[in-house]
Coordinates of C-alpha atoms and ligand atoms in Angstrom, one line a residue:
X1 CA 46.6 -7.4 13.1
X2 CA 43.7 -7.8 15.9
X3 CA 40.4 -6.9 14.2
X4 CA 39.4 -3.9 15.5
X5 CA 36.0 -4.0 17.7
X6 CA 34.2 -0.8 16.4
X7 CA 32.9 0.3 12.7
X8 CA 32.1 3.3 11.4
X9 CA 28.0 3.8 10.6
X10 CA 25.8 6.1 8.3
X11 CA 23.7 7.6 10.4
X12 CA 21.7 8.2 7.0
X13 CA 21.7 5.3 4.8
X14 CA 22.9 2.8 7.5
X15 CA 26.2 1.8 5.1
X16 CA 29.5 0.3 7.7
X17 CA 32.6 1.0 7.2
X18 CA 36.1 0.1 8.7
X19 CA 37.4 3.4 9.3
X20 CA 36.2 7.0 9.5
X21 CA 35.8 9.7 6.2
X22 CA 34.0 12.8 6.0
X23 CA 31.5 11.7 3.5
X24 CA 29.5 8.5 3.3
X25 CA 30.2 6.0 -0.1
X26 CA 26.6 5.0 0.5
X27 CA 24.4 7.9 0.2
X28 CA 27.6 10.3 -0.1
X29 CA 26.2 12.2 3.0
X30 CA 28.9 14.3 4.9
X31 CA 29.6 14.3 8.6
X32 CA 27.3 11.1 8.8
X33 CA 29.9 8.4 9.7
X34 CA 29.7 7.7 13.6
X35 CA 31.6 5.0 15.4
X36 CA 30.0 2.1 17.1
X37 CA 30.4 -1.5 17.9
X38 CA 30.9 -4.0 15.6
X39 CA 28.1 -6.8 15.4
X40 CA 31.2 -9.4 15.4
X41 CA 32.4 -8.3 19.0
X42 CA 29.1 -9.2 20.1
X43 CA 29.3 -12.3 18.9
X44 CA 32.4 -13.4 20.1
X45 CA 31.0 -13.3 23.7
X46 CA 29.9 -17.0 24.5
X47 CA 26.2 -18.0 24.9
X48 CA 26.0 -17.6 28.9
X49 CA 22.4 -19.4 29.0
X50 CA 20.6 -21.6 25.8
X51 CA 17.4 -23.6 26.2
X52 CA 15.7 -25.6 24.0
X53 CA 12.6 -23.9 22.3
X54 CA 9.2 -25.2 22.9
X55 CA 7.6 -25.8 18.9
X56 CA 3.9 -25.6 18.4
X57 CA 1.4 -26.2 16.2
X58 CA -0.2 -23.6 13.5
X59 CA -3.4 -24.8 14.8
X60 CA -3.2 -23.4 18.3
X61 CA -5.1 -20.0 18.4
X62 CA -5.3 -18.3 21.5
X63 CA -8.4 -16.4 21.8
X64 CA -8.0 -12.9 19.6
X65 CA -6.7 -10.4 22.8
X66 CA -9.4 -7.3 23.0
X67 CA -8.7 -3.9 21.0
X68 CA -8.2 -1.1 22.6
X69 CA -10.5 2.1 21.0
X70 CA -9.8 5.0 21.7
X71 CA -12.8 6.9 20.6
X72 CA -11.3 9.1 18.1
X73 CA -12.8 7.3 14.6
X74 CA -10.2 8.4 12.1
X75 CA -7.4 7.0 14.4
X76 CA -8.9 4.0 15.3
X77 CA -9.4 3.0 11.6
X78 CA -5.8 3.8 10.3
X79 CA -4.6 1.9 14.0
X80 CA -6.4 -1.8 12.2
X81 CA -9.3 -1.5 14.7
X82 CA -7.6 -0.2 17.6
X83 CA -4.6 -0.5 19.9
X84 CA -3.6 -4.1 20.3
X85 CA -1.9 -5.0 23.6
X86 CA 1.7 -5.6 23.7
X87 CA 2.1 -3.7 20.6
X88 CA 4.3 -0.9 19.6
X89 CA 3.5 1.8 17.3
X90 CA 5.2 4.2 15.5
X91 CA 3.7 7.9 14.4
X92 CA 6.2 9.7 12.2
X93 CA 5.9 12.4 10.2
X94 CA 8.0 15.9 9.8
X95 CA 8.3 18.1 12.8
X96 CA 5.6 20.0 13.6
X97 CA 3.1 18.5 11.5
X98 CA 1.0 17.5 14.9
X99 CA 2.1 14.7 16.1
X100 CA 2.2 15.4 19.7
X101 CA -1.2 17.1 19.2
X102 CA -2.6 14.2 18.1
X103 CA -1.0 11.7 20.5
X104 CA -1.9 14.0 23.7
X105 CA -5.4 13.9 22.6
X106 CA -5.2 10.2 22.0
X107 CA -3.5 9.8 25.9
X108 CA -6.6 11.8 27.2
X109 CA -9.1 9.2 25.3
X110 CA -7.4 6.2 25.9
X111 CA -6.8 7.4 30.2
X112 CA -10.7 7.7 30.7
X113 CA -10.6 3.4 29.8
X114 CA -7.0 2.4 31.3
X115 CA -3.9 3.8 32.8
X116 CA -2.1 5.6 30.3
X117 CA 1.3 7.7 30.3
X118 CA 2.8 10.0 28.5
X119 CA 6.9 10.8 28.8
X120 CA 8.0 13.4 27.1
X121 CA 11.4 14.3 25.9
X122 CA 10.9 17.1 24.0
X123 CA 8.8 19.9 25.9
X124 CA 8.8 20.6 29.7
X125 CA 5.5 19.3 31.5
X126 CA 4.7 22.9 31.7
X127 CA 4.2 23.1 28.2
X128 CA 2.3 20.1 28.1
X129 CA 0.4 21.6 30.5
X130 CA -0.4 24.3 28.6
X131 CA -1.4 22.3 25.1
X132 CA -3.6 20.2 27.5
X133 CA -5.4 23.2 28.4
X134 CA -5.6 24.4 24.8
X135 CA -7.2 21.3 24.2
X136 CA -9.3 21.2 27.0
X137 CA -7.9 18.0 28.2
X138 CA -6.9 19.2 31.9
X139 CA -9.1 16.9 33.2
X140 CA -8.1 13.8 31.8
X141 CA -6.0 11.2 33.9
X142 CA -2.6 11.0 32.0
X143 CA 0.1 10.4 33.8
X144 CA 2.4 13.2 32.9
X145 CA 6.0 13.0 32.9
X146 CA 9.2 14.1 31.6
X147 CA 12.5 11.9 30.7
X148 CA 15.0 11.0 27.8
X149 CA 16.5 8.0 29.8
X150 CA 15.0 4.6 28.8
X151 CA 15.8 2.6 32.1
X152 CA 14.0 5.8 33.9
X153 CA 11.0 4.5 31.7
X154 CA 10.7 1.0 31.7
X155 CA 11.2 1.2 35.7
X156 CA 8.2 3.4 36.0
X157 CA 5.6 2.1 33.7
X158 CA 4.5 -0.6 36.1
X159 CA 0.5 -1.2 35.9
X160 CA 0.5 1.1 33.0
X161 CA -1.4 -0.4 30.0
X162 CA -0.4 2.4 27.3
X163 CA 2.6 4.7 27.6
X164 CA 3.4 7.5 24.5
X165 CA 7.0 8.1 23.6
X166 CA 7.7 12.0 22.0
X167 CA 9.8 11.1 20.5
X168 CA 12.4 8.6 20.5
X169 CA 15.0 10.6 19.0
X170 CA 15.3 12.4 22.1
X171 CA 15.8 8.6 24.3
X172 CA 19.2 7.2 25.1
X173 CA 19.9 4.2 26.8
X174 CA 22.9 4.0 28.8
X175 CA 24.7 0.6 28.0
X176 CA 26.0 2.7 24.2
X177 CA 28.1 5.8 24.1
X178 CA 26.4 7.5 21.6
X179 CA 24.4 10.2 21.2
X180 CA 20.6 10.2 21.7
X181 CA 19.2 10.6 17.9
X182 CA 22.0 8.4 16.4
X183 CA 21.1 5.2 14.7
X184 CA 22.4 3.0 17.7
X185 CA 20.9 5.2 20.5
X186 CA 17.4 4.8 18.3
X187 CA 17.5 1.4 17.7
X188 CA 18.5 0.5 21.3
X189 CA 15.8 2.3 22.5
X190 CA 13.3 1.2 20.6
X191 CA 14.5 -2.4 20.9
X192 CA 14.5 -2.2 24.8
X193 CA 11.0 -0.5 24.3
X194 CA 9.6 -3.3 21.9
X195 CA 10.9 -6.1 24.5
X196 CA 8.9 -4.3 27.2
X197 CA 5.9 -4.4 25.2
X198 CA 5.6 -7.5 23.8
X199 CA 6.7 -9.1 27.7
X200 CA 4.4 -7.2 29.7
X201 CA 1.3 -6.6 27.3
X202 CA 1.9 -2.8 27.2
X203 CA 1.0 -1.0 24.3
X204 CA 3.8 1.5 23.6
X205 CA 2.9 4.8 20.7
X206 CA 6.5 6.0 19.7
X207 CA 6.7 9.3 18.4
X208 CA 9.5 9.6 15.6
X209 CA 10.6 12.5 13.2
X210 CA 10.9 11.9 9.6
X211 CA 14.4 13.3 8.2
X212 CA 14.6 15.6 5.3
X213 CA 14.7 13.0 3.2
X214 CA 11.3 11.6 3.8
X215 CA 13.1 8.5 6.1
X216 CA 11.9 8.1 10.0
X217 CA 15.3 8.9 11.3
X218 CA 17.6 6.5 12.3
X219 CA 17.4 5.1 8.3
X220 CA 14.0 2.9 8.4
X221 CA 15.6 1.1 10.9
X222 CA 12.6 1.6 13.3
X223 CA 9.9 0.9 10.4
X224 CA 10.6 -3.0 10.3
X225 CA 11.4 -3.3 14.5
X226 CA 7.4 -2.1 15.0
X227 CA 4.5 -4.2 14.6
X228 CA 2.5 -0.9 13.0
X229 CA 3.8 2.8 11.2
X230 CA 1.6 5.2 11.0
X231 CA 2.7 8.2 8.8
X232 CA 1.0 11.6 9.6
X233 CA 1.5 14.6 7.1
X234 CA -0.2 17.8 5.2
X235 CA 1.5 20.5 3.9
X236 CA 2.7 23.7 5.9
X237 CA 0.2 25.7 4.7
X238 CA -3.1 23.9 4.8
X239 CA -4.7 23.1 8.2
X240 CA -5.6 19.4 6.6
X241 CA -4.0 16.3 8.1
X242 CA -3.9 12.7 6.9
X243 CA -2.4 9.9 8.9
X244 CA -1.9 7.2 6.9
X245 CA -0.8 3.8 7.8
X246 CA 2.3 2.5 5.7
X247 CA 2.7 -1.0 7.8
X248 CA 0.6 -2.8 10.0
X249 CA 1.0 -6.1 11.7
X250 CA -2.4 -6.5 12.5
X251 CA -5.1 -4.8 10.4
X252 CA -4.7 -3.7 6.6
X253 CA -2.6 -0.8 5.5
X254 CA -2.9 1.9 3.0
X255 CA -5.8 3.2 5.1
X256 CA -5.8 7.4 5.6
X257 CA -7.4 9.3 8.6
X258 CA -8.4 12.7 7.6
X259 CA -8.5 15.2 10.6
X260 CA -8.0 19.0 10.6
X261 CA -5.8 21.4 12.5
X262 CA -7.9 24.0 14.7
X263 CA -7.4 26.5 17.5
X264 CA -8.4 23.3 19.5
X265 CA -6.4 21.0 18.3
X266 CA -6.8 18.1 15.6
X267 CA -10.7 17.7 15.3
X268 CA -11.8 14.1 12.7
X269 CA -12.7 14.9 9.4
X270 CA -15.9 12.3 8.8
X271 CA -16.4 13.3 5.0
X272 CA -13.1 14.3 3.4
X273 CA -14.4 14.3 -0.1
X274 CA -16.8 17.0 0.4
X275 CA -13.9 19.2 2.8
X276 CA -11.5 18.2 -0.3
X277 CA -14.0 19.7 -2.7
X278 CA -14.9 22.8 -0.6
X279 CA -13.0 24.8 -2.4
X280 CA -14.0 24.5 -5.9
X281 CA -14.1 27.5 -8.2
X282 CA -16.5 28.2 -11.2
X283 CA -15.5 26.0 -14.4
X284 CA -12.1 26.4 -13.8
X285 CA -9.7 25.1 -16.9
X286 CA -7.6 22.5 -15.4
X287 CA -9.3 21.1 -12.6
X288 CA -10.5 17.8 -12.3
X289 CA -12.0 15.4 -9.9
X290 CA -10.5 12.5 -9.6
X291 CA -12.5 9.5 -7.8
X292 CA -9.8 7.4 -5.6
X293 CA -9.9 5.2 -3.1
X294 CA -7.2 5.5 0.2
X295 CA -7.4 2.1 2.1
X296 CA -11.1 1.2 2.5
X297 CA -12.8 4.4 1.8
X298 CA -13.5 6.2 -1.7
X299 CA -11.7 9.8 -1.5
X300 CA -13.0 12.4 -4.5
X301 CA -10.3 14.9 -4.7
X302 CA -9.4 18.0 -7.2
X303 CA -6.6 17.8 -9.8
X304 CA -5.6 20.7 -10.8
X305 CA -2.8 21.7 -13.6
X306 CA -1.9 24.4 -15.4
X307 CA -0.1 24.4 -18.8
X308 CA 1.7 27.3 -19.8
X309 CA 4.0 28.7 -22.2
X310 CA 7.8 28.4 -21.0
X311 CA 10.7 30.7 -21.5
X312 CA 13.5 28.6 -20.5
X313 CA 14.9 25.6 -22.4
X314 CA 13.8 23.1 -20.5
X315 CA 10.4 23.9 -19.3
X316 CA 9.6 23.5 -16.1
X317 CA 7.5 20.4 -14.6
X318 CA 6.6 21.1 -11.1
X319 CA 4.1 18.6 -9.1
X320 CA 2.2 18.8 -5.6
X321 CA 1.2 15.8 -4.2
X322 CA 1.6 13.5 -7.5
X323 CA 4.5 11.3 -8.8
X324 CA 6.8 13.0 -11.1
X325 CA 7.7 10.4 -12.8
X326 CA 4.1 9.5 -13.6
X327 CA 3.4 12.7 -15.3
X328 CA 6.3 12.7 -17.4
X329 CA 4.7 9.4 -18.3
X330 CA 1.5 10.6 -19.1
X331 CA 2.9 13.8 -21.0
X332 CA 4.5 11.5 -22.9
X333 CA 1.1 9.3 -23.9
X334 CA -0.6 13.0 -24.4
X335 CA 2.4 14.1 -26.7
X336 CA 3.0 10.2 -28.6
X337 CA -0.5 8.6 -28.7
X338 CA -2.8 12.2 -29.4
X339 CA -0.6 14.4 -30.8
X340 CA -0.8 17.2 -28.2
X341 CA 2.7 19.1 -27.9
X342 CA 3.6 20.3 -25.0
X343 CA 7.5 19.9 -25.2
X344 CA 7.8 23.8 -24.9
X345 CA 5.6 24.9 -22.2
X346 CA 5.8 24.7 -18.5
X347 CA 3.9 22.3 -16.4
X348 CA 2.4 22.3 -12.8
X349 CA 0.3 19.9 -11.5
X350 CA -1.2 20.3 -7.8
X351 CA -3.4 17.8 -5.8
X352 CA -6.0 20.5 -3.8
X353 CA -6.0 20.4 -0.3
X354 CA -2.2 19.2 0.1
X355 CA -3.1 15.3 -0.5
X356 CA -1.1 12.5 -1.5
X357 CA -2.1 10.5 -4.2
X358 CA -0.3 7.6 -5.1
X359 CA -2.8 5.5 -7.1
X360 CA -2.0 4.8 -10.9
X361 CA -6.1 5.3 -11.1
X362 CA -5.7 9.0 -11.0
X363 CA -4.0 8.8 -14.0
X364 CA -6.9 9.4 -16.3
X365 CA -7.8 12.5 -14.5
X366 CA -4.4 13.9 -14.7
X367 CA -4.5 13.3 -18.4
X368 CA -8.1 15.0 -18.4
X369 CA -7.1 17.8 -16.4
X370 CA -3.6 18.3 -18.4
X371 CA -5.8 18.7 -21.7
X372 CA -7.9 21.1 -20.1
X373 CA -5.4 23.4 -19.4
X374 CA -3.9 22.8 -22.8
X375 CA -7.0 23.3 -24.8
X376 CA -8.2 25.8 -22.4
X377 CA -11.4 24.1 -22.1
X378 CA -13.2 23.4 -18.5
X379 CA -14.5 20.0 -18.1
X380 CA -17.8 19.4 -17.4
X381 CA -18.3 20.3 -13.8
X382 CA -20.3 17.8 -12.6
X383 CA -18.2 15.1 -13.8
X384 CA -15.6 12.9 -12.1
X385 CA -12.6 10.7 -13.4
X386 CA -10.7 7.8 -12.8
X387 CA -8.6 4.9 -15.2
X388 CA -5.1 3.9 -15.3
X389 CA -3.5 4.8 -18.9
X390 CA -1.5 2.4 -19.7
X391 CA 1.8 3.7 -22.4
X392 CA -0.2 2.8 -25.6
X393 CA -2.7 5.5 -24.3
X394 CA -5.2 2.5 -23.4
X395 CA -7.4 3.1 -20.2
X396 CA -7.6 0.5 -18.1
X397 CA -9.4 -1.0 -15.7
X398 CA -9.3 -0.1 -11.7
X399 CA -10.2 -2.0 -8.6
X400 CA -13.0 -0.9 -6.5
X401 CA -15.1 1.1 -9.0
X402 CA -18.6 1.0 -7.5
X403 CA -17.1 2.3 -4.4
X404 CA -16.2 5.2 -6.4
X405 CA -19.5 6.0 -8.3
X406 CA -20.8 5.7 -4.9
X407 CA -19.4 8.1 -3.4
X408 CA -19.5 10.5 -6.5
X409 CA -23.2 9.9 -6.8
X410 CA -23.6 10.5 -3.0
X411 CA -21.5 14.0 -3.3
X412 CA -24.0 14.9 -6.6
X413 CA -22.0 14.6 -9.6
X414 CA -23.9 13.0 -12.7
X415 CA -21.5 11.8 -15.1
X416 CA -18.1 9.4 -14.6
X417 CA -15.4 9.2 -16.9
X418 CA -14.4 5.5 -17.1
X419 CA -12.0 2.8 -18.1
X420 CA -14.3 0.8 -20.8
X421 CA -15.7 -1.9 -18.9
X422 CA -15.1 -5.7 -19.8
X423 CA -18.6 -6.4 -19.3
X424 CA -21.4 -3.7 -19.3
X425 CA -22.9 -2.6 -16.2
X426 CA -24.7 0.8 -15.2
X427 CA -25.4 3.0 -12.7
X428 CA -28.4 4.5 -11.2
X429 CA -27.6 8.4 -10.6
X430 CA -24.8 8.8 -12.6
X431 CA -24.0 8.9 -16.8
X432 CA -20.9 6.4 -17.9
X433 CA -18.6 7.8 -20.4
X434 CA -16.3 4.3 -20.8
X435 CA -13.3 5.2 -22.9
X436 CA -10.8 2.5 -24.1
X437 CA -8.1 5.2 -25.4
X438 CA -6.8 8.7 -24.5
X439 CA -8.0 10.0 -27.5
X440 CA -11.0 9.5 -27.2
X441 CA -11.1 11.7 -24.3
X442 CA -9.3 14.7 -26.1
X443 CA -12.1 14.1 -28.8
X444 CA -15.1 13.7 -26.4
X445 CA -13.6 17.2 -25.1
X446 CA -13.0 18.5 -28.4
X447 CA -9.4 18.8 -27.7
X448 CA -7.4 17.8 -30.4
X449 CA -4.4 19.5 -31.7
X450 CA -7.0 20.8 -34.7
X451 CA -9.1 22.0 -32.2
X452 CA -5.9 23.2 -29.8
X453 CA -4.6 25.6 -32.6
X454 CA -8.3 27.5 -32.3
X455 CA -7.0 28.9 -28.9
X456 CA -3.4 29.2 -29.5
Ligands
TYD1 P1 3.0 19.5 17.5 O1 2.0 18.6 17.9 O2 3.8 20.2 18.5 O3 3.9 18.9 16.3 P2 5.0 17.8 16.4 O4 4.9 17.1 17.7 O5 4.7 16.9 15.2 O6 6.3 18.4 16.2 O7 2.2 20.6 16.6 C1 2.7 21.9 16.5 C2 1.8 22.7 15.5 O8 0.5 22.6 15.7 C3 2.2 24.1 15.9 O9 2.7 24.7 14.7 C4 0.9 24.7 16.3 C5 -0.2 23.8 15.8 N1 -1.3 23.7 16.8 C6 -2.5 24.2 16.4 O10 -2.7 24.8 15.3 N2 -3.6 24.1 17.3 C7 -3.5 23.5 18.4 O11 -4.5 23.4 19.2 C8 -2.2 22.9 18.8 C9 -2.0 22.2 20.1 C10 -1.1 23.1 17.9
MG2 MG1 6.3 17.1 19.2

């Protein structure tokens, strides 16, 4: 039997398969399987044109090309240093969140330096129009226009040094029958977009919509195609924003841009610990500040939980901006290593300001915060926390802890709960509590499950 020339592809997960079901094997999505090409009858056509490749040395450096800035700080830093010249560059994040906000106001930076475009195949220019205006951008020279066809693009861009994409799940090119937001329309889109770039130094900013399930759509298959992802998010509800950079080809990742959502659009955030700490209520019971660092930059955030009792059977453990997993882990140490029970009460732990924290260093704070709320004692306000625990209930060292002292010293706390240092050294403004154990943080709070049974 001839093999057949098309497969059947998760639009999810990415999973092939030879013939069509309702629901995926591979991430058992439904309605997910779409048919396409297989990469075999590609293969089969011959070679029309080979040449033999030209090898070089590791020593030849062409001169560094120059950045582009684009004047807006917090970008700029997540970006590596700016926009680098025959790159592409991929902004996802959930609908809604800003992202077209943010990259119309980085169109009417960049246009005042270079020739910069922006397509869009989402909204009408009339509605562009209109955000320009809200933004007070009018003025700037973007070239405005509005397409979903690829080849319409590419044709156009001539001169232009900088050209923004929103988004390309709206783009199809027409060499695949498929439709546009579907893995292959996505990828062929991109990849068209990415040969562009790279052969005509254009820097292309594509816009991309993270799926339910936290993916860019088209499963990841954009994230390892571009040289740099940038990752913006916040919650609904708060009008904070953090773009965070998650890969980048040419500058370090793990760096965060703070900005906040106004009337007028996304305005920079220049000290996010003190915007983070705003809100902090009298000696609250269960709130902590936690002294982190995101990228380059220390970060002091509140760490709030609240431990109460539970009716159900299996008490609840909700968490906001934390790992799950990681606080079962440290319930665990609480429960095993000090003896504090909280098997039959209901958990929630929240991250103020609807951040993201995924260093292990906020474990200690957790931990202080979680005994807070269990002894119903408030920490000492002026204090901040940071230490990984380790499962033995050990506190151990983290990276970068000047940084952080700094930047608690700068924001006027006095005392810093820390992993016991392996050799001693001090600090000017502020008082080191080093602990080496868990428990000796429930004692130095007088929270131990003697103490506990006082307020029970
Ligand atoms: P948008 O950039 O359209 O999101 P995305 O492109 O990621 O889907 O942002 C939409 C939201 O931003 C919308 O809910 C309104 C809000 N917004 C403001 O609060 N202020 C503003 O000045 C603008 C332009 C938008
Ligand atoms: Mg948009």
């Amino acid at each position: 039997m001839a093999k057949s020339s098309t497969q059947y592809t998760c639009q999810a997960c990415g999973s092939c398969f030879p013939k069509w079901s309702g629901k995926c094997d591979g991430c058992q999505g439904w309605n997910t399987l779409v048919e396409e090409p297989t990469v075999d009858s590609f293969q089969k056509k011959p070679f029309l044109k080979t040449q033999k490749l030209d090898f070089s040395s590791l020593e030849d450096i062409s001169p560094p090309l120059p950045r582009l800035l684009t004047g807006i700080e917090e970008f700029d830093r997540v970006s590596g240093g700016g926009l680098v010249p025959g790159s592409v560059l991929l902004v996802g994040g959930d609908p809604g969140i800003g992202k077209s906000t943010l990259l119309l106001q980085v169109a009417a930076m960049i246009s005042h330096k270079t020739s910069c475009a922006y397509i869009s195949g989402e909204e009408a220019a009339d509605q562009v129009r209109l955000r320009a205006k809200r933004l007070q951008l009018s003025s700037a020279p973007v070239q405005l226009a509005t397409t979903t066809h690829i080849g319409d693009i590419l044709k156009s861009l001539g001169t232009t040094k900088v050209a923004i994409i929103d988004s390309i799940q709206t783009m199809y090119v027409d060499t695949i029958e498929a439709a546009p937001g579907s893995v292959s329309q996505v990828r062929a889109s991109a990849h068209d977009l990415i040969r562009f770039a790279k052969k005509h130094g254009v820097t292309i900013l594509i816009v991309g919509h993270v799926t339910k399930e936290g993916m860019i759509a088209g499963p990841r298959v954009l994230e390892h195609m571009v040289d740099t992802v940038l990752y913006f998010e916040g919650e609904r509800g708060h009008h904070f924003r953090i773009l965070r950079s998650v890969k980048n080809r040419f500058g370090p990742t793990d760096e965060i841009g703070v900005f906040e959502m106004t009337d007028k659009g996304l305005q920079e955030v220049a000290n996010p610990s003190a915007l983070f700490l705003s809100q902090r209520t009298e000696d609250m019971t269960g709130a902590c500040v936690f002294a982190g660092i995101e990228g380059t930059r220390p970060l002091l955030v509140e760490i709030q939980s609240l431990v109460a009792p539970s009716s159900l059977a299996t008490p609840r453990r909700a968490v906001v901006g934390w790992d799950s997993a990681r606080l079962s882990m440290i319930l665990a140490v609480l429960e095993t290593r000090c003896g504090l029970v909280c098997g039959n009460r209901d958990v929630f732990l929240n991250v103020a300001g609807g951040l993201r924290i995924s260093e292990p260093a906020a474990d200690l704070a957790v931990a202080a915060s979680l005994l807070s709320s269990l002894g119903n004692t408030p920490l000492p306000r002026d204090a901040v926390f940071f230490g990984e625990v380790g499962l033995s209930g050990e506190i151990r060292p983290v990276s970068q802890q000047e940084a952080r002292l700094k930047e608690a010293s700068k924001l006027g706390f006095k005392t810093a709960f820390i992993p016991k240092p392996t050799k001693p050294f001090s600090c000017e403004d502020i008082t080191l509590v080093p602990l080496a154990h868990l428990s000796e943080l429930a004692s130095y709070l007088e929270i131990t499950p003697k103490a506990r049974r006082r307020y029970a």
